[in-house]
């Protein structure tokens, strides 16, 4: 419990720290952007003053500084217009596009949208001009810098998250595999003894029907042990009749269930073939049917239907039990999750692993309504 609490604290600390880092990056970039923008504005205002002084200077006035200021503007695109908004001069625009129709007008429109104009007033003349300019290429790139940085941070965080998640899943898989194999081992030991006791009962002339039923149950236990032992290893898939395999498991549970449970089995064909591991596939069917019986609390109807198309076979198992709440439907395949008072909560997670990892199929909750029942669907490739 303490370990889980510490994990939650660490998780929220990392999330909060990430938000703070992103906020600081955005704020610092915005602040730098505004300062840089203000600096460019100051340069253009100085340029406007240089134009004013250059135009009004006398013959003997030294205008070398003004000329240098005007000539040194190499990076800020600008357009000068007269009072009628006609373009009279431009600088630092794409020389290859200047001749294109409406290029200058479009640039002027862009400049008007980015910055307010700077007025040039000429002394002694009733003449005014306006400098329009847009952000330099450097400032434009800086504008997208936070987006690029946040994207990099997001990708980096995603890689870390996926790494830790895959490690966690691997650890869980290792744990469930170990538990399954240990269970198989523990079941196997008394099974050997039971086989010996069956032979002793035969020697003592015990009723053969009783011995046969015991043998059936021992065989069943042996099948269960073999299923557990296959978890974690790559199972062998063989071409099998799905209708026969499914009906065998369905009928087995039908014979051992309450008479108040109505079992209905339907298939579009008597034989539909697909590559499966018979023992593991049967386990999945039995698990879903048992869950349906539990959901109905021993009274209701279970309908199993098998359909096919050109590529896939679909098996649906529907009950009219209590149903699964919507907020829990995405959690039911999580290892350890259970709504029952007893059980490990491994049945559906193992069923999902068997169908999706071993058989390359799909198992889903097709639909579920509280008080009306649940329908599971298994899809396998032919």
Short mmCIF file of C-alpha atoms in Angstrom, two decimals:
data_model
loop_
_atom_site.label_atom_id
_atom_site.label_comp_id
_atom_site.label_asym_id
_atom_site.label_seq_id
_atom_site.Cartn_x
_atom_site.Cartn_y
_atom_site.Cartn_z
CA UNK A 1 0.00 0.00 0.00
CA UNK A 2 2.79 2.41 0.94
CA UNK A 3 4.67 1.50 -2.24
CA UNK A 4 1.59 2.23 -4.36
CA UNK A 5 1.13 5.58 -2.58
CA UNK A 6 4.78 6.49 -3.23
CA UNK A 7 4.36 5.58 -6.90
CA UNK A 8 1.34 7.89 -7.14
CA UNK A 9 3.30 10.74 -5.48
CA UNK A 10 6.23 10.25 -7.89
CA UNK A 11 3.86 10.15 -10.87
CA UNK A 12 2.11 13.38 -9.91
CA UNK A 13 5.45 15.03 -9.11
CA UNK A 14 6.72 14.18 -12.59
CA UNK A 15 3.50 15.44 -14.22
CA UNK A 16 3.55 18.70 -12.21
CA UNK A 17 7.26 19.21 -12.92
CA UNK A 18 6.63 18.69 -16.64
CA UNK A 19 3.89 21.31 -16.63
CA UNK A 20 6.12 23.79 -14.78
CA UNK A 21 9.00 23.20 -17.23
CA UNK A 22 6.70 23.66 -20.25
CA UNK A 23 5.19 26.81 -18.69
CA UNK A 24 8.67 28.27 -18.03
CA UNK A 25 9.77 27.51 -21.60
CA UNK A 26 6.66 29.18 -23.02
CA UNK A 27 6.98 32.22 -20.77
CA UNK A 28 10.70 32.73 -21.43
CA UNK A 29 10.22 32.30 -25.17
CA UNK A 30 7.28 34.72 -25.19
CA UNK A 31 9.30 37.26 -23.18
CA UNK A 32 12.30 36.90 -25.51
CA UNK A 33 10.02 37.14 -28.56
CA UNK A 34 8.48 40.40 -27.29
CA UNK A 35 11.91 41.90 -26.51
CA UNK A 36 13.21 40.90 -29.96
CA UNK A 37 10.07 42.32 -31.58
CA UNK A 38 10.51 45.59 -29.65
CA UNK A 39 14.16 45.72 -30.76
CA UNK A 40 13.14 45.35 -34.41
CA UNK A 41 10.55 48.10 -33.92
CA UNK A 42 13.25 50.39 -32.49
CA UNK A 43 15.49 49.67 -35.51
CA UNK A 44 12.69 50.61 -37.90
CA UNK A 45 11.97 53.82 -35.95
CA UNK A 46 15.68 54.73 -36.20
CA UNK A 47 15.49 53.94 -39.92
CA UNK A 48 12.50 56.31 -40.29
CA UNK A 49 14.44 59.09 -38.55
CA UNK A 50 17.40 58.42 -40.85
CA UNK A 51 15.12 58.84 -43.90
CA UNK A 52 13.81 62.11 -42.47
CA UNK A 53 17.29 63.54 -41.80
CA UNK A 54 18.70 62.22 -45.07
CA UNK A 55 15.95 63.98 -47.04
CA UNK A 56 16.12 67.30 -45.17
CA UNK A 57 19.94 67.56 -44.93
CA UNK A 58 21.72 70.50 -46.55
CA UNK A 59 24.56 70.24 -49.06
CA UNK A 60 27.25 70.59 -46.39
CA UNK A 61 25.59 68.31 -43.82
CA UNK A 62 27.33 65.07 -42.94
CA UNK A 63 24.79 62.32 -43.63
CA UNK A 64 27.19 59.39 -43.62
CA UNK A 65 25.59 57.94 -40.46
CA UNK A 66 22.08 58.18 -41.93
CA UNK A 67 23.26 56.58 -45.17
CA UNK A 68 24.90 53.79 -43.20
CA UNK A 69 21.70 53.17 -41.18
CA UNK A 70 19.60 53.03 -44.36
CA UNK A 71 22.09 50.77 -46.11
CA UNK A 72 22.52 48.39 -43.17
CA UNK A 73 18.95 47.12 -43.06
CA UNK A 74 19.54 43.66 -44.51
CA UNK A 75 17.20 41.42 -42.54
CA UNK A 76 13.87 43.17 -41.89
CA UNK A 77 11.52 43.11 -44.93
CA UNK A 78 9.86 46.52 -45.41
CA UNK A 79 7.72 48.55 -47.80
CA UNK A 80 7.42 52.36 -47.92
CA UNK A 81 4.13 53.90 -49.10
CA UNK A 82 2.91 57.43 -49.68
CA UNK A 83 -0.19 59.04 -48.19
CA UNK A 84 -2.35 57.37 -50.84
CA UNK A 85 -1.04 53.95 -49.78
CA UNK A 86 0.82 53.52 -53.05
CA UNK A 87 4.09 51.59 -52.81
CA UNK A 88 7.12 53.78 -53.48
CA UNK A 89 9.98 51.65 -52.17
CA UNK A 90 10.71 48.20 -50.75
CA UNK A 91 13.60 46.30 -49.25
CA UNK A 92 14.63 42.75 -48.25
CA UNK A 93 11.87 41.01 -50.21
CA UNK A 94 12.28 38.00 -52.49
CA UNK A 95 13.74 39.44 -55.69
CA UNK A 96 12.53 36.44 -57.72
CA UNK A 97 8.91 37.05 -56.72
CA UNK A 98 8.84 40.85 -57.08
CA UNK A 99 7.63 40.62 -60.69
CA UNK A 100 4.75 38.33 -59.78
CA UNK A 101 1.33 39.92 -59.87
CA UNK A 102 0.10 41.27 -56.52
CA UNK A 103 3.21 40.00 -54.69
CA UNK A 104 4.01 43.43 -53.20
CA UNK A 105 0.34 44.04 -52.32
CA UNK A 106 0.17 40.70 -50.49
CA UNK A 107 3.38 41.49 -48.62
CA UNK A 108 2.00 44.91 -47.68
CA UNK A 109 -1.19 43.30 -46.38
CA UNK A 110 0.90 40.86 -44.29
CA UNK A 111 3.00 43.69 -42.88
CA UNK A 112 -0.09 45.66 -41.92
CA UNK A 113 -1.40 42.61 -40.04
CA UNK A 114 1.84 42.16 -38.08
CA UNK A 115 2.98 45.67 -37.13
CA UNK A 116 1.70 49.23 -36.98
CA UNK A 117 3.26 51.58 -39.56
CA UNK A 118 5.97 54.13 -38.74
CA UNK A 119 5.40 57.61 -40.15
CA UNK A 120 8.15 59.52 -41.97
CA UNK A 121 7.66 63.31 -41.84
CA UNK A 122 9.75 65.61 -44.05
CA UNK A 123 10.53 69.10 -42.73
CA UNK A 124 9.40 71.96 -44.91
CA UNK A 125 7.43 69.65 -47.16
CA UNK A 126 3.79 68.70 -47.01
CA UNK A 127 4.72 65.09 -47.59
CA UNK A 128 4.32 62.00 -45.46
CA UNK A 129 5.39 58.43 -46.03
CA UNK A 130 4.85 55.26 -44.04
CA UNK A 131 7.18 52.37 -43.33
CA UNK A 132 5.47 49.00 -43.13
CA UNK A 133 7.52 45.99 -42.08
CA UNK A 134 7.08 42.39 -41.15
CA UNK A 135 8.92 40.21 -38.69
CA UNK A 136 12.39 39.11 -39.74
CA UNK A 137 12.99 35.47 -40.65
CA UNK A 138 14.77 34.98 -37.33
CA UNK A 139 11.80 36.33 -35.36
CA UNK A 140 9.41 34.18 -37.41
CA UNK A 141 11.45 31.06 -36.63
CA UNK A 142 11.58 32.03 -32.97
CA UNK A 143 7.78 32.14 -32.97
CA UNK A 144 7.65 28.41 -33.72
CA UNK A 145 10.51 27.47 -31.40
CA UNK A 146 8.27 26.70 -28.35
CA UNK A 147 6.06 24.45 -30.48
CA UNK A 148 9.08 22.50 -31.74
CA UNK A 149 10.55 22.28 -28.23
CA UNK A 150 7.29 21.10 -26.67
CA UNK A 151 6.91 18.53 -29.47
CA UNK A 152 10.41 17.21 -28.75
CA UNK A 153 9.64 17.06 -25.01
CA UNK A 154 6.37 15.29 -25.76
CA UNK A 155 8.09 12.71 -27.97
CA UNK A 156 10.79 12.20 -25.35
CA UNK A 157 8.16 11.77 -22.61
CA UNK A 158 6.22 9.35 -24.83
CA UNK A 159 9.31 7.20 -25.38
CA UNK A 160 9.98 7.12 -21.62
CA UNK A 161 6.31 6.31 -20.90
CA UNK A 162 6.22 3.48 -23.45
CA UNK A 163 9.51 2.13 -22.11
CA UNK A 164 8.24 1.98 -18.52
CA UNK A 165 4.86 0.68 -19.63
CA UNK A 166 6.43 -2.14 -21.67
CA UNK A 167 8.64 -3.01 -18.69
CA UNK A 168 5.60 -3.11 -16.42
CA UNK A 169 3.67 -5.29 -18.87
CA UNK A 170 6.69 -7.60 -19.21
CA UNK A 171 6.91 -7.92 -15.41
CA UNK A 172 3.18 -8.65 -15.17
CA UNK A 173 3.41 -11.25 -17.93
CA UNK A 174 6.34 -12.87 -16.18
CA UNK A 175 4.39 -12.95 -12.90
CA UNK A 176 1.25 -14.45 -14.46
CA UNK A 177 3.32 -16.99 -16.41
CA UNK A 178 5.13 -18.04 -13.24
CA UNK A 179 1.86 -18.37 -11.33
CA UNK A 180 0.28 -20.41 -14.14
CA UNK A 181 3.23 -22.81 -14.40
CA UNK A 182 3.42 -23.19 -10.62
CA UNK A 183 -0.32 -23.94 -10.54
CA UNK A 184 0.16 -26.60 -13.23
CA UNK A 185 3.00 -28.11 -11.20
CA UNK A 186 0.96 -28.11 -7.96
CA UNK A 187 -2.03 -29.74 -9.68
CA UNK A 188 0.19 -32.34 -11.36
CA UNK A 189 1.51 -33.79 -8.09
CA UNK A 190 -1.84 -34.96 -6.60
CA UNK A 191 -3.04 -36.02 -10.07
CA UNK A 192 -0.39 -38.73 -10.20
CA UNK A 193 -1.57 -40.01 -6.82
CA UNK A 194 -5.22 -39.96 -7.93
CA UNK A 195 -4.39 -42.14 -10.95
CA UNK A 196 -2.82 -44.64 -8.57
CA UNK A 197 -5.88 -44.61 -6.29
CA UNK A 198 -8.14 -45.28 -9.28
CA UNK A 199 -6.21 -48.49 -10.01
CA UNK A 200 -6.50 -49.52 -6.35
CA UNK A 201 -10.28 -48.98 -6.51
CA UNK A 202 -10.43 -51.21 -9.59
CA UNK A 203 -8.54 -53.96 -7.77
CA UNK A 204 -11.08 -53.73 -4.95
CA UNK A 205 -13.95 -54.26 -7.43
CA UNK A 206 -15.46 -50.79 -6.93
CA UNK A 207 -18.46 -49.90 -9.11
CA UNK A 208 -17.11 -49.23 -12.62
CA UNK A 209 -19.47 -46.28 -13.19
CA UNK A 210 -18.05 -44.53 -10.15
CA UNK A 211 -14.49 -45.21 -11.35
CA UNK A 212 -15.36 -43.89 -14.81
CA UNK A 213 -16.70 -40.61 -13.39
CA UNK A 214 -13.57 -40.22 -11.25
CA UNK A 215 -11.42 -40.87 -14.33
CA UNK A 216 -13.36 -38.21 -16.27
CA UNK A 217 -12.73 -35.66 -13.53
CA UNK A 218 -9.04 -36.61 -13.28
CA UNK A 219 -8.71 -36.28 -17.07
CA UNK A 220 -10.38 -32.89 -16.76
CA UNK A 221 -7.92 -31.81 -14.07
CA UNK A 222 -5.05 -33.00 -16.24
CA UNK A 223 -6.37 -30.90 -19.14
CA UNK A 224 -6.54 -27.85 -16.86
CA UNK A 225 -2.97 -28.45 -15.69
CA UNK A 226 -1.78 -28.69 -19.31
CA UNK A 227 -3.53 -25.42 -20.12
CA UNK A 228 -1.76 -23.64 -17.29
CA UNK A 229 1.58 -25.10 -18.34
CA UNK A 230 1.17 -23.67 -21.87
CA UNK A 231 0.89 -20.07 -20.61
CA UNK A 232 4.11 -18.21 -21.37
CA UNK A 233 5.28 -20.60 -24.08
CA UNK A 234 4.45 -20.44 -27.79
CA UNK A 235 1.55 -22.88 -28.29
CA UNK A 236 1.23 -25.09 -31.35
CA UNK A 237 -1.68 -24.12 -33.61
CA UNK A 238 -3.42 -26.78 -35.68
CA UNK A 239 -6.32 -26.77 -38.13
CA UNK A 240 -9.39 -27.59 -36.02
CA UNK A 241 -13.15 -27.64 -36.44
CA UNK A 242 -14.22 -24.62 -34.39
CA UNK A 243 -17.84 -25.75 -34.26
CA UNK A 244 -16.89 -29.08 -32.69
CA UNK A 245 -14.32 -27.56 -30.30
CA UNK A 246 -16.75 -24.87 -29.14
CA UNK A 247 -19.74 -27.20 -28.76
CA UNK A 248 -17.66 -29.69 -26.72
CA UNK A 249 -16.74 -27.03 -24.15
CA UNK A 250 -20.26 -25.57 -24.23
CA UNK A 251 -21.90 -28.98 -23.67
CA UNK A 252 -19.45 -29.88 -20.89
CA UNK A 253 -20.55 -26.87 -18.84
CA UNK A 254 -24.20 -27.39 -19.81
CA UNK A 255 -24.20 -30.84 -18.18
CA UNK A 256 -22.68 -29.43 -14.98
CA UNK A 257 -24.87 -26.35 -14.65
CA UNK A 258 -28.24 -25.64 -13.08
CA UNK A 259 -31.30 -26.82 -15.00
CA UNK A 260 -32.59 -23.25 -14.69
CA UNK A 261 -29.93 -22.08 -17.14
CA UNK A 262 -31.04 -22.42 -20.77
CA UNK A 263 -28.17 -23.13 -23.18
CA UNK A 264 -28.61 -22.30 -26.87
CA UNK A 265 -25.98 -23.19 -29.49
CA UNK A 266 -26.12 -22.03 -33.13
CA UNK A 267 -23.71 -22.30 -36.05
CA UNK A 268 -24.07 -21.40 -39.72
CA UNK A 269 -22.23 -24.64 -40.61
CA UNK A 270 -21.45 -27.97 -39.00
CA UNK A 271 -17.75 -27.51 -39.71
CA UNK A 272 -15.76 -24.27 -39.79
CA UNK A 273 -11.99 -24.63 -39.69
CA UNK A 274 -9.31 -22.35 -38.27
CA UNK A 275 -5.84 -22.74 -36.77
CA UNK A 276 -6.13 -22.92 -32.98
CA UNK A 277 -4.58 -24.52 -29.95
CA UNK A 278 -7.48 -26.73 -28.90
CA UNK A 279 -6.77 -26.75 -25.16
CA UNK A 280 -6.25 -23.00 -24.82
CA UNK A 281 -9.17 -22.12 -27.09
CA UNK A 282 -11.47 -24.42 -25.10
CA UNK A 283 -10.30 -22.69 -21.93
CA UNK A 284 -11.40 -19.32 -23.32
CA UNK A 285 -14.86 -20.62 -24.26
CA UNK A 286 -15.32 -22.24 -20.85
CA UNK A 287 -14.16 -19.11 -19.06
CA UNK A 288 -16.63 -16.88 -20.92
CA UNK A 289 -19.50 -19.34 -20.42
CA UNK A 290 -18.69 -19.70 -16.69
CA UNK A 291 -18.63 -15.93 -16.32
CA UNK A 292 -22.03 -15.77 -18.02
CA UNK A 293 -23.44 -18.38 -15.61
CA UNK A 294 -22.07 -16.41 -12.64
CA UNK A 295 -23.53 -13.16 -14.01
CA UNK A 296 -27.00 -14.77 -14.17
CA UNK A 297 -26.60 -16.23 -10.66
CA UNK A 298 -27.63 -19.69 -11.83
CA UNK A 299 -30.78 -18.70 -13.70
CA UNK A 300 -31.18 -17.33 -17.23
CA UNK A 301 -30.21 -17.92 -20.84
CA UNK A 302 -26.84 -18.28 -22.58
CA UNK A 303 -26.70 -18.12 -26.38
CA UNK A 304 -23.55 -19.04 -28.30
CA UNK A 305 -23.50 -18.34 -32.04
CA UNK A 306 -20.82 -19.01 -34.67
CA UNK A 307 -20.80 -17.05 -37.92
CA UNK A 308 -18.25 -16.59 -40.69
CA UNK A 309 -17.29 -14.50 -43.69
CA UNK A 310 -14.56 -14.89 -46.30
CA UNK A 311 -11.72 -14.06 -43.90
CA UNK A 312 -12.93 -14.45 -40.31
CA UNK A 313 -14.93 -16.58 -37.91
CA UNK A 314 -16.89 -14.82 -35.16
CA UNK A 315 -18.10 -16.48 -31.96
CA UNK A 316 -20.55 -14.53 -29.79
CA UNK A 317 -21.50 -15.52 -26.26
CA UNK A 318 -24.52 -13.64 -24.89
CA UNK A 319 -26.22 -13.84 -21.51
CA UNK A 320 -29.16 -12.05 -19.90
CA UNK A 321 -27.37 -11.48 -16.60
CA UNK A 322 -26.72 -8.31 -14.63
CA UNK A 323 -24.45 -6.68 -17.25
CA UNK A 324 -21.24 -4.68 -16.89
CA UNK A 325 -21.24 -0.94 -16.01
CA UNK A 326 -19.92 1.23 -18.85
CA UNK A 327 -17.07 2.66 -16.79
CA UNK A 328 -15.76 -0.87 -16.08
CA UNK A 329 -16.01 -2.31 -19.60
CA UNK A 330 -12.51 -1.15 -20.59
CA UNK A 331 -11.00 -2.58 -17.36
CA UNK A 332 -12.34 -6.12 -17.39
CA UNK A 333 -9.38 -7.48 -19.39
CA UNK A 334 -6.86 -5.96 -16.94
CA UNK A 335 -4.95 -8.61 -14.91
CA UNK A 336 -6.20 -8.72 -11.33
CA UNK A 337 -9.48 -6.91 -12.05
CA UNK A 338 -12.57 -8.69 -10.71
CA UNK A 339 -16.01 -7.79 -9.37
CA UNK A 340 -16.40 -11.19 -7.70
CA UNK A 341 -15.76 -11.86 -4.01
CA UNK A 342 -13.59 -14.84 -4.95
CA UNK A 343 -11.05 -15.32 -7.71
CA UNK A 344 -7.77 -13.81 -8.88
CA UNK A 345 -9.21 -11.70 -11.70
CA UNK A 346 -7.05 -13.49 -14.28
CA UNK A 347 -9.68 -15.29 -16.37
CA UNK A 348 -10.50 -12.56 -18.90
CA UNK A 349 -6.93 -11.22 -19.03
CA UNK A 350 -5.68 -14.72 -19.88
CA UNK A 351 -8.52 -15.14 -22.39
CA UNK A 352 -7.45 -11.92 -24.09
CA UNK A 353 -3.83 -13.04 -24.16
CA UNK A 354 -4.75 -16.46 -25.60
CA UNK A 355 -6.98 -15.02 -28.35
CA UNK A 356 -4.98 -11.91 -29.29
CA UNK A 357 -1.34 -12.88 -28.60
CA UNK A 358 -1.41 -16.60 -29.40
CA UNK A 359 -4.16 -16.77 -32.04
CA UNK A 360 -3.79 -13.28 -33.57
CA UNK A 361 -7.52 -12.71 -33.08
CA UNK A 362 -9.70 -10.25 -31.20
CA UNK A 363 -11.89 -10.51 -28.09
CA UNK A 364 -14.20 -7.65 -27.14
CA UNK A 365 -17.30 -6.73 -25.17
CA UNK A 366 -19.70 -6.40 -28.09
CA UNK A 367 -22.42 -4.86 -25.92
CA UNK A 368 -23.50 -4.77 -22.30
CA UNK A 369 -26.45 -3.19 -20.50
CA UNK A 370 -27.11 -3.19 -16.78
CA UNK A 371 -29.93 -5.60 -15.98
CA UNK A 372 -30.10 -6.88 -19.57
CA UNK A 373 -26.89 -8.84 -20.05
CA UNK A 374 -23.56 -8.94 -21.84
CA UNK A 375 -22.34 -10.15 -25.21
CA UNK A 376 -18.69 -11.07 -25.82
CA UNK A 377 -17.31 -11.53 -29.33
CA UNK A 378 -14.28 -13.56 -30.41
CA UNK A 379 -12.95 -13.04 -33.94
CA UNK A 380 -10.42 -15.45 -35.45
CA UNK A 381 -8.81 -15.54 -38.87
CA UNK A 382 -9.51 -18.59 -41.01
#
